[in-house]
PDB file of C-alpha atoms in Angstrom:
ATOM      1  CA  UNK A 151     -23.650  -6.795 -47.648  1.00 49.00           C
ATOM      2  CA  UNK A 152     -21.424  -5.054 -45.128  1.00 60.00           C
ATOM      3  CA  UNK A 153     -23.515  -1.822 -46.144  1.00 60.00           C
ATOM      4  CA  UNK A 154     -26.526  -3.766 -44.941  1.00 65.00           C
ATOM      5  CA  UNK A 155     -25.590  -4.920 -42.249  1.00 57.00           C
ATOM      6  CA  UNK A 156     -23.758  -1.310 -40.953  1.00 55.00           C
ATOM      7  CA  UNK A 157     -27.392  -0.247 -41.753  1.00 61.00           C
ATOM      8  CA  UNK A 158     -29.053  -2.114 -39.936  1.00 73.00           C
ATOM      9  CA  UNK A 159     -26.771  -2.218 -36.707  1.00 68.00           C
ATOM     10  CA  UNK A 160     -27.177   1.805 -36.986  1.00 69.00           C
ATOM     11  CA  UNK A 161     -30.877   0.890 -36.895  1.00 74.00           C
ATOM     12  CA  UNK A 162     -30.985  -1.241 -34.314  1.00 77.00           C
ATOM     13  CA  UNK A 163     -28.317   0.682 -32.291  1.00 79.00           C
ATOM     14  CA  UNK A 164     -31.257   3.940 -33.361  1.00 83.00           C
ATOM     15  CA  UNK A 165     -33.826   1.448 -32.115  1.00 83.00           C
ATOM     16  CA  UNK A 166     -31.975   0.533 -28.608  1.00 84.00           C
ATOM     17  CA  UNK A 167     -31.227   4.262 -27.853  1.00 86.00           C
ATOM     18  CA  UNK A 168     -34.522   5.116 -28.479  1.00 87.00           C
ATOM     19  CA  UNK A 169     -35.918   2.490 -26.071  1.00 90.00           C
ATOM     20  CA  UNK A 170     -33.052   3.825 -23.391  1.00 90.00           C
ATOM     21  CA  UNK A 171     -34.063   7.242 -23.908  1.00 92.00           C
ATOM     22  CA  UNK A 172     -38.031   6.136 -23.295  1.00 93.00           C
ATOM     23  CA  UNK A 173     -37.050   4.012 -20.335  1.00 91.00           C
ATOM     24  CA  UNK A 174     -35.245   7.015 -18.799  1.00 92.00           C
ATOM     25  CA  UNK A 175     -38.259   9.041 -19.437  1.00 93.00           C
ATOM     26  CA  UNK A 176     -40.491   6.784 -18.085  1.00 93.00           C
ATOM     27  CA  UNK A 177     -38.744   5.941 -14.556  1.00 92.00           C
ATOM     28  CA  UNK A 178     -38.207   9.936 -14.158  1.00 93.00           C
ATOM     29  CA  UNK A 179     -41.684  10.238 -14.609  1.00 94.00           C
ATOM     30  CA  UNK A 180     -42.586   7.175 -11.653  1.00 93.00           C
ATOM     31  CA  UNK A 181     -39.776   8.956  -9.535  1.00 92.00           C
ATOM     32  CA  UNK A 182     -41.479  12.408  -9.734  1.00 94.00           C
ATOM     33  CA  UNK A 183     -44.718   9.940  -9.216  1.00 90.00           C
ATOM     34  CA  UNK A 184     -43.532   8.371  -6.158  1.00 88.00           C
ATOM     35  CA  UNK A 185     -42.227  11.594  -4.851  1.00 88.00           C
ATOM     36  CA  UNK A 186     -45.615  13.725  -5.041  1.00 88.00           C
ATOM     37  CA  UNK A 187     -47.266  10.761  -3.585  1.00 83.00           C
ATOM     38  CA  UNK A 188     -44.494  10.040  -0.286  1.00 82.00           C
ATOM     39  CA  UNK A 189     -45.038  14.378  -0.150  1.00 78.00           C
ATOM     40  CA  UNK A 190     -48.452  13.957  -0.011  1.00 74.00           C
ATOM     41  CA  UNK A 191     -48.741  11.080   2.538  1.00 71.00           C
ATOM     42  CA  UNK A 192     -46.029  13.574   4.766  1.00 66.00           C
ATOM     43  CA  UNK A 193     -48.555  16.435   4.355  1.00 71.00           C
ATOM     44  CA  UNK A 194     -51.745  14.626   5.450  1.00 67.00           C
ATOM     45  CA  UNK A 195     -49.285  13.425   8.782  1.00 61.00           C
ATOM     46  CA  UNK A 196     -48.408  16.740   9.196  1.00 60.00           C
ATOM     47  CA  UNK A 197     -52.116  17.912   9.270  1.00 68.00           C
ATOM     48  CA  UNK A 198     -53.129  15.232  11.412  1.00 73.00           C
ATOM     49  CA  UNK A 199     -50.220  16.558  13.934  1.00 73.00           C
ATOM     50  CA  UNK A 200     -50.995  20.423  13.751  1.00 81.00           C
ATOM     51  CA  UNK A 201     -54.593  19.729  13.732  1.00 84.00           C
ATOM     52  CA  UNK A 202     -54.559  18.586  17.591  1.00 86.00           C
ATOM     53  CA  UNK A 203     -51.945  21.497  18.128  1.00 89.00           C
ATOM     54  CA  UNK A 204     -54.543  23.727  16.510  1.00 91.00           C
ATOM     55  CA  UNK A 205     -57.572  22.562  18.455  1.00 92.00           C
ATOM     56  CA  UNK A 206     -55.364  22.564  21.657  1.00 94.00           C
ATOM     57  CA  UNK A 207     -54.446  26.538  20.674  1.00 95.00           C
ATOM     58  CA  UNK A 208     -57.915  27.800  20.409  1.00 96.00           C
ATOM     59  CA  UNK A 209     -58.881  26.554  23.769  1.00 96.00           C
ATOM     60  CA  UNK A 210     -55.838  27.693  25.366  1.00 97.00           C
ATOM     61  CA  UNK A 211     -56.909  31.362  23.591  1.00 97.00           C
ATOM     62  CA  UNK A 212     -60.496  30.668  25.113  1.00 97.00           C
ATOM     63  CA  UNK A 213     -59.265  29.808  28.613  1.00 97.00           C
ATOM     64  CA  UNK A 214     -56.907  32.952  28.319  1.00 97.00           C
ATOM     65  CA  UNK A 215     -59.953  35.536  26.958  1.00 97.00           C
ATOM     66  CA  UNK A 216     -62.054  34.059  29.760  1.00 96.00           C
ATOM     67  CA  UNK A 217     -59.289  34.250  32.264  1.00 97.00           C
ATOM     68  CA  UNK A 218     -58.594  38.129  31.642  1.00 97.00           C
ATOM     69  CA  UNK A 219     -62.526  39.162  31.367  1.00 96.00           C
ATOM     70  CA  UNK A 220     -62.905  42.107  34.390  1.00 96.00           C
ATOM     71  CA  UNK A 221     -65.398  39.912  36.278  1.00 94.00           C
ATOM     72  CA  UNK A 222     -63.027  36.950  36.305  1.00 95.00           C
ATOM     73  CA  UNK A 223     -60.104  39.170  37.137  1.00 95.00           C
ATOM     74  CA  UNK A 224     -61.726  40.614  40.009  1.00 94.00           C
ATOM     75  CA  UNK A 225     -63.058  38.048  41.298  1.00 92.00           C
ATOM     76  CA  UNK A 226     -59.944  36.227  40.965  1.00 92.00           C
ATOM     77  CA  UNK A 227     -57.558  38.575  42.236  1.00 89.00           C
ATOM     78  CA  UNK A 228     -59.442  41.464  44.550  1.00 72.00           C
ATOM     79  CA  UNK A 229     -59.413  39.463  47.715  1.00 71.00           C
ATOM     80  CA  UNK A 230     -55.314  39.842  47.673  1.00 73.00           C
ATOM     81  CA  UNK A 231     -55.343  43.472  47.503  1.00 71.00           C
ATOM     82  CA  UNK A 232     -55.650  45.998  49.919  1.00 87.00           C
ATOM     83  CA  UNK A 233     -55.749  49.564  47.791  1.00 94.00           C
ATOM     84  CA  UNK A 234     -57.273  50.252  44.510  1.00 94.00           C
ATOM     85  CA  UNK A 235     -53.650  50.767  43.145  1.00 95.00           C
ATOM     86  CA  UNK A 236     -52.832  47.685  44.607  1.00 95.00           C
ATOM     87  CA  UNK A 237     -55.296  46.194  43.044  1.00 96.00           C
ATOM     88  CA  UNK A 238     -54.833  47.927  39.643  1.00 96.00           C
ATOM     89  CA  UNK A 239     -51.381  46.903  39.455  1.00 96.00           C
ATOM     90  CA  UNK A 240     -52.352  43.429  40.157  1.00 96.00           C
ATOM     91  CA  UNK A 241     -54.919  42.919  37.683  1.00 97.00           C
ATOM     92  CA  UNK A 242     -52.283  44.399  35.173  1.00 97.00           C
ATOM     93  CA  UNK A 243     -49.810  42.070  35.626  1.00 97.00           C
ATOM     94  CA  UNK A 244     -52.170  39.474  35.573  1.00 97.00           C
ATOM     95  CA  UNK A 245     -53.514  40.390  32.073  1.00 98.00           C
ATOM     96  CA  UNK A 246     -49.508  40.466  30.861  1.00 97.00           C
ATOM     97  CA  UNK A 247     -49.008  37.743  32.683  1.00 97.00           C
ATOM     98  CA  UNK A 248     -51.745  35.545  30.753  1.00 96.00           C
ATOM     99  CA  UNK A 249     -51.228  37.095  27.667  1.00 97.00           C
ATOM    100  CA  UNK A 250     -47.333  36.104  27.863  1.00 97.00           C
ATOM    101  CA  UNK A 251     -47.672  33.425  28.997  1.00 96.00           C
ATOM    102  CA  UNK A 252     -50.179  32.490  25.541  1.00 96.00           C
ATOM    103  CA  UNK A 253     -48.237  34.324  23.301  1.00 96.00           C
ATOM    104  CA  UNK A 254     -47.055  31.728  21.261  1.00 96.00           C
ATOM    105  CA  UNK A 255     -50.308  30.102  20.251  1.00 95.00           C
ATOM    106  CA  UNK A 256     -50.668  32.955  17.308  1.00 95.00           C
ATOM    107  CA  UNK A 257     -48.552  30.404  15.276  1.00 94.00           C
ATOM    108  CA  UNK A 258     -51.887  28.080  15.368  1.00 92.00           C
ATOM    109  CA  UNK A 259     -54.433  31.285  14.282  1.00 94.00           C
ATOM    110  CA  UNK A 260     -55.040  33.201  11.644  1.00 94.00           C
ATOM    111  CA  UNK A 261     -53.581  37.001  11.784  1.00 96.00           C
ATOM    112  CA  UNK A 262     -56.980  38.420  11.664  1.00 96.00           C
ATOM    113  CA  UNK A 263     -57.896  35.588  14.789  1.00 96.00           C
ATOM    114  CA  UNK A 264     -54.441  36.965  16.644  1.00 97.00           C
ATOM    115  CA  UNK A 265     -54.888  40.380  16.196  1.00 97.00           C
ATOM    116  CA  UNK A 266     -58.536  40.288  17.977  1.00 98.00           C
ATOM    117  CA  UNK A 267     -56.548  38.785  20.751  1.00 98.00           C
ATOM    118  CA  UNK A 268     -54.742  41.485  21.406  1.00 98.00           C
ATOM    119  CA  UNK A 269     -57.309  43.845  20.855  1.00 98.00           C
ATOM    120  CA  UNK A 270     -59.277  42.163  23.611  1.00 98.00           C
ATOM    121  CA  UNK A 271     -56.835  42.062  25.830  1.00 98.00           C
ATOM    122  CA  UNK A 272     -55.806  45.978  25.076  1.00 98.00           C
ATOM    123  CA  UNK A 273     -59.234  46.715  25.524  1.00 97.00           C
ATOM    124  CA  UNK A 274     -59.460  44.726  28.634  1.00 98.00           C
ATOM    125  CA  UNK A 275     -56.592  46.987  30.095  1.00 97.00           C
ATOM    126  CA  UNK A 276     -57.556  50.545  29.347  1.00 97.00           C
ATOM    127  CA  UNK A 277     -61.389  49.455  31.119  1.00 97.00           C
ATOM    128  CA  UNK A 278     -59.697  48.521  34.311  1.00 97.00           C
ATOM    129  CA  UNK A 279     -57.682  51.901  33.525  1.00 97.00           C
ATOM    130  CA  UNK A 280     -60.696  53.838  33.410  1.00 97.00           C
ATOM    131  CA  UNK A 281     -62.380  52.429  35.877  1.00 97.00           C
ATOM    132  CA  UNK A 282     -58.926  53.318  38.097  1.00 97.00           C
ATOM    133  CA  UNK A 283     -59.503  57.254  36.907  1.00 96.00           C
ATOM    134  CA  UNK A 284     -63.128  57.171  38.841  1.00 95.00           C
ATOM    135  CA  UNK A 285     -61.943  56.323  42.733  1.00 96.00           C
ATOM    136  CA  UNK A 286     -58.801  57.197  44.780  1.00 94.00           C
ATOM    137  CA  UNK A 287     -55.343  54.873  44.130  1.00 92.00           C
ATOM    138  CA  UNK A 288     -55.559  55.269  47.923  1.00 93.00           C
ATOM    139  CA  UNK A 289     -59.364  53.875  48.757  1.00 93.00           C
ATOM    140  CA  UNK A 290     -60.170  50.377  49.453  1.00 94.00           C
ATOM    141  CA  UNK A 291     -59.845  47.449  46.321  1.00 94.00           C
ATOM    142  CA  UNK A 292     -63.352  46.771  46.901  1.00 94.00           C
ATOM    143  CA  UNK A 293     -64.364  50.150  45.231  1.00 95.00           C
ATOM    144  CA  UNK A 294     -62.119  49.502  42.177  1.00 95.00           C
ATOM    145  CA  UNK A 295     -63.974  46.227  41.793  1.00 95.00           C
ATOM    146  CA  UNK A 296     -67.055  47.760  41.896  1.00 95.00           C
ATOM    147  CA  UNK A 297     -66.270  50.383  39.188  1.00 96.00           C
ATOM    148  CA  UNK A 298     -64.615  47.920  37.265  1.00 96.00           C
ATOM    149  CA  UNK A 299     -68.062  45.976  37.256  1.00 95.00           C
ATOM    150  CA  UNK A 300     -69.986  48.479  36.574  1.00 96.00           C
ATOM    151  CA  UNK A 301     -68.029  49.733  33.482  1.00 96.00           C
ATOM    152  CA  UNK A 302     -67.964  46.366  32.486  1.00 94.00           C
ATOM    153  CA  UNK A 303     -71.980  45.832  32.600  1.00 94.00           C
ATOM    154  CA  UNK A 304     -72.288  49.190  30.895  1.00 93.00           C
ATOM    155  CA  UNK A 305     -69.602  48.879  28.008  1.00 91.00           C
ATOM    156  CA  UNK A 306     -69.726  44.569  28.008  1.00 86.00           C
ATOM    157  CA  UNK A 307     -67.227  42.941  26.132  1.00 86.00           C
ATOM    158  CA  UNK A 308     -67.268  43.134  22.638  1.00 95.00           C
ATOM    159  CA  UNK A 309     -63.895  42.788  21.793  1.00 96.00           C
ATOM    160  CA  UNK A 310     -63.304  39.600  23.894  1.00 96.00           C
ATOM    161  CA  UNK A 311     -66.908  38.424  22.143  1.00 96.00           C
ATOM    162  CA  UNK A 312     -64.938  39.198  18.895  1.00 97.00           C
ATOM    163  CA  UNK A 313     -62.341  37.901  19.274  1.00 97.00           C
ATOM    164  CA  UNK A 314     -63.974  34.226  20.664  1.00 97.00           C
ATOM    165  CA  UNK A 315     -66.409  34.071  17.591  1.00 97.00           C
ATOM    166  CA  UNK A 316     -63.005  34.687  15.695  1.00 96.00           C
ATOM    167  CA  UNK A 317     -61.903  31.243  17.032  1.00 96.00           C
ATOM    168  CA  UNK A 318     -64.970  29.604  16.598  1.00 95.00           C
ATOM    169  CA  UNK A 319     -65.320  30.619  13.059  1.00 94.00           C
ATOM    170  CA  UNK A 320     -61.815  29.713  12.757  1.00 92.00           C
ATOM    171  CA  UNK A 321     -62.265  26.227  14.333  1.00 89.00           C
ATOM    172  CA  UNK A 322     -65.567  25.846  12.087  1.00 90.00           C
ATOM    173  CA  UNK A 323     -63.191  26.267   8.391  1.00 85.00           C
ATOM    174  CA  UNK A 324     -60.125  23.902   9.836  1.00 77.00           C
ATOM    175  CA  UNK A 325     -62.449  21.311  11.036  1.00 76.00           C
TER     176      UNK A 325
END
């Protein structure tokens, strides 16, 4: 009888391990549960939060590419200057100025979005650089407004139009 009953406390002993070992099993599994779930409530939050940073980045990018077009440039900063250098070196600074001042909205855009950016704002630069090559750095601002103009109605602005349908198209797939 002792043999029996050895046998059957190893059994039962078997039994109660094996219920232990499914219980264990079972509340790693609802931890792992609970954790995905708490990670995926965090996530959606975080979305939530960088969505308004997002939409608050593209139309600080907007303002900016708007901001450093020639005609608002000129308009903007020509009555302060007295020389076409002067002038140049004042719509310059203002394009840096903007553009530095934005810089740290490319964490909100797409590389492809950011990199249009700049290109605007590069090409933006080197037309108010040509437009400097065709009058004296000595003649009066209002003639390097004019040629700035000018360029600008004969090139437009393709890279600033780029680089805005960038951010709409952008804006369009996040939201």
């Amino acid at each position: 009888m002792s043999m029996r009953f050895l046998a059957s406390a190893g059994f039962c002993l078997l039994v109660v391990a094996a219920i232990l070992i499914i219980c264990v099993l079972l509340f790693n599994k609802w931890l792992k549960y609970k954790e995905r779930s708490m990670a995926f409530v965090l996530k959606q939050d975080n979305n939530k939060a960088l969505a308004s940073l997002r939409i608050t980045a593209y139309e600080r990018i907007t303002i900016m590419l708007e901001r450093i077009t020639p005609q608002a440039l000129v308009m903007r900063i020509s009555p302060t200057a007295a020389t076409a250098g002067n002038l140049q070196m004042q719509l310059m600074k203002a394009i840096r100025e903007e553009f530095e001042h934005n810089v740290s909205l490319q964490i909100y855009v797409s590389q492809d979005c950011w990199n249009k950016v700049v290109k605007a704002k590069e090409d933006v630069s080197e037309l108010i650089k040509v437009a400097f090559t065709k009058v004296n750095a000595d003649s009066p601002a209002m003639e390097l407004s004019r040629a700035i103009l000018f360029l600008e109605q004969e090139v437009g602005n393709p890279s600033i139009q780029q680089a805005l349908l960038a951010i709409r198209h952008e804006m369009a797939h996040h939201f």
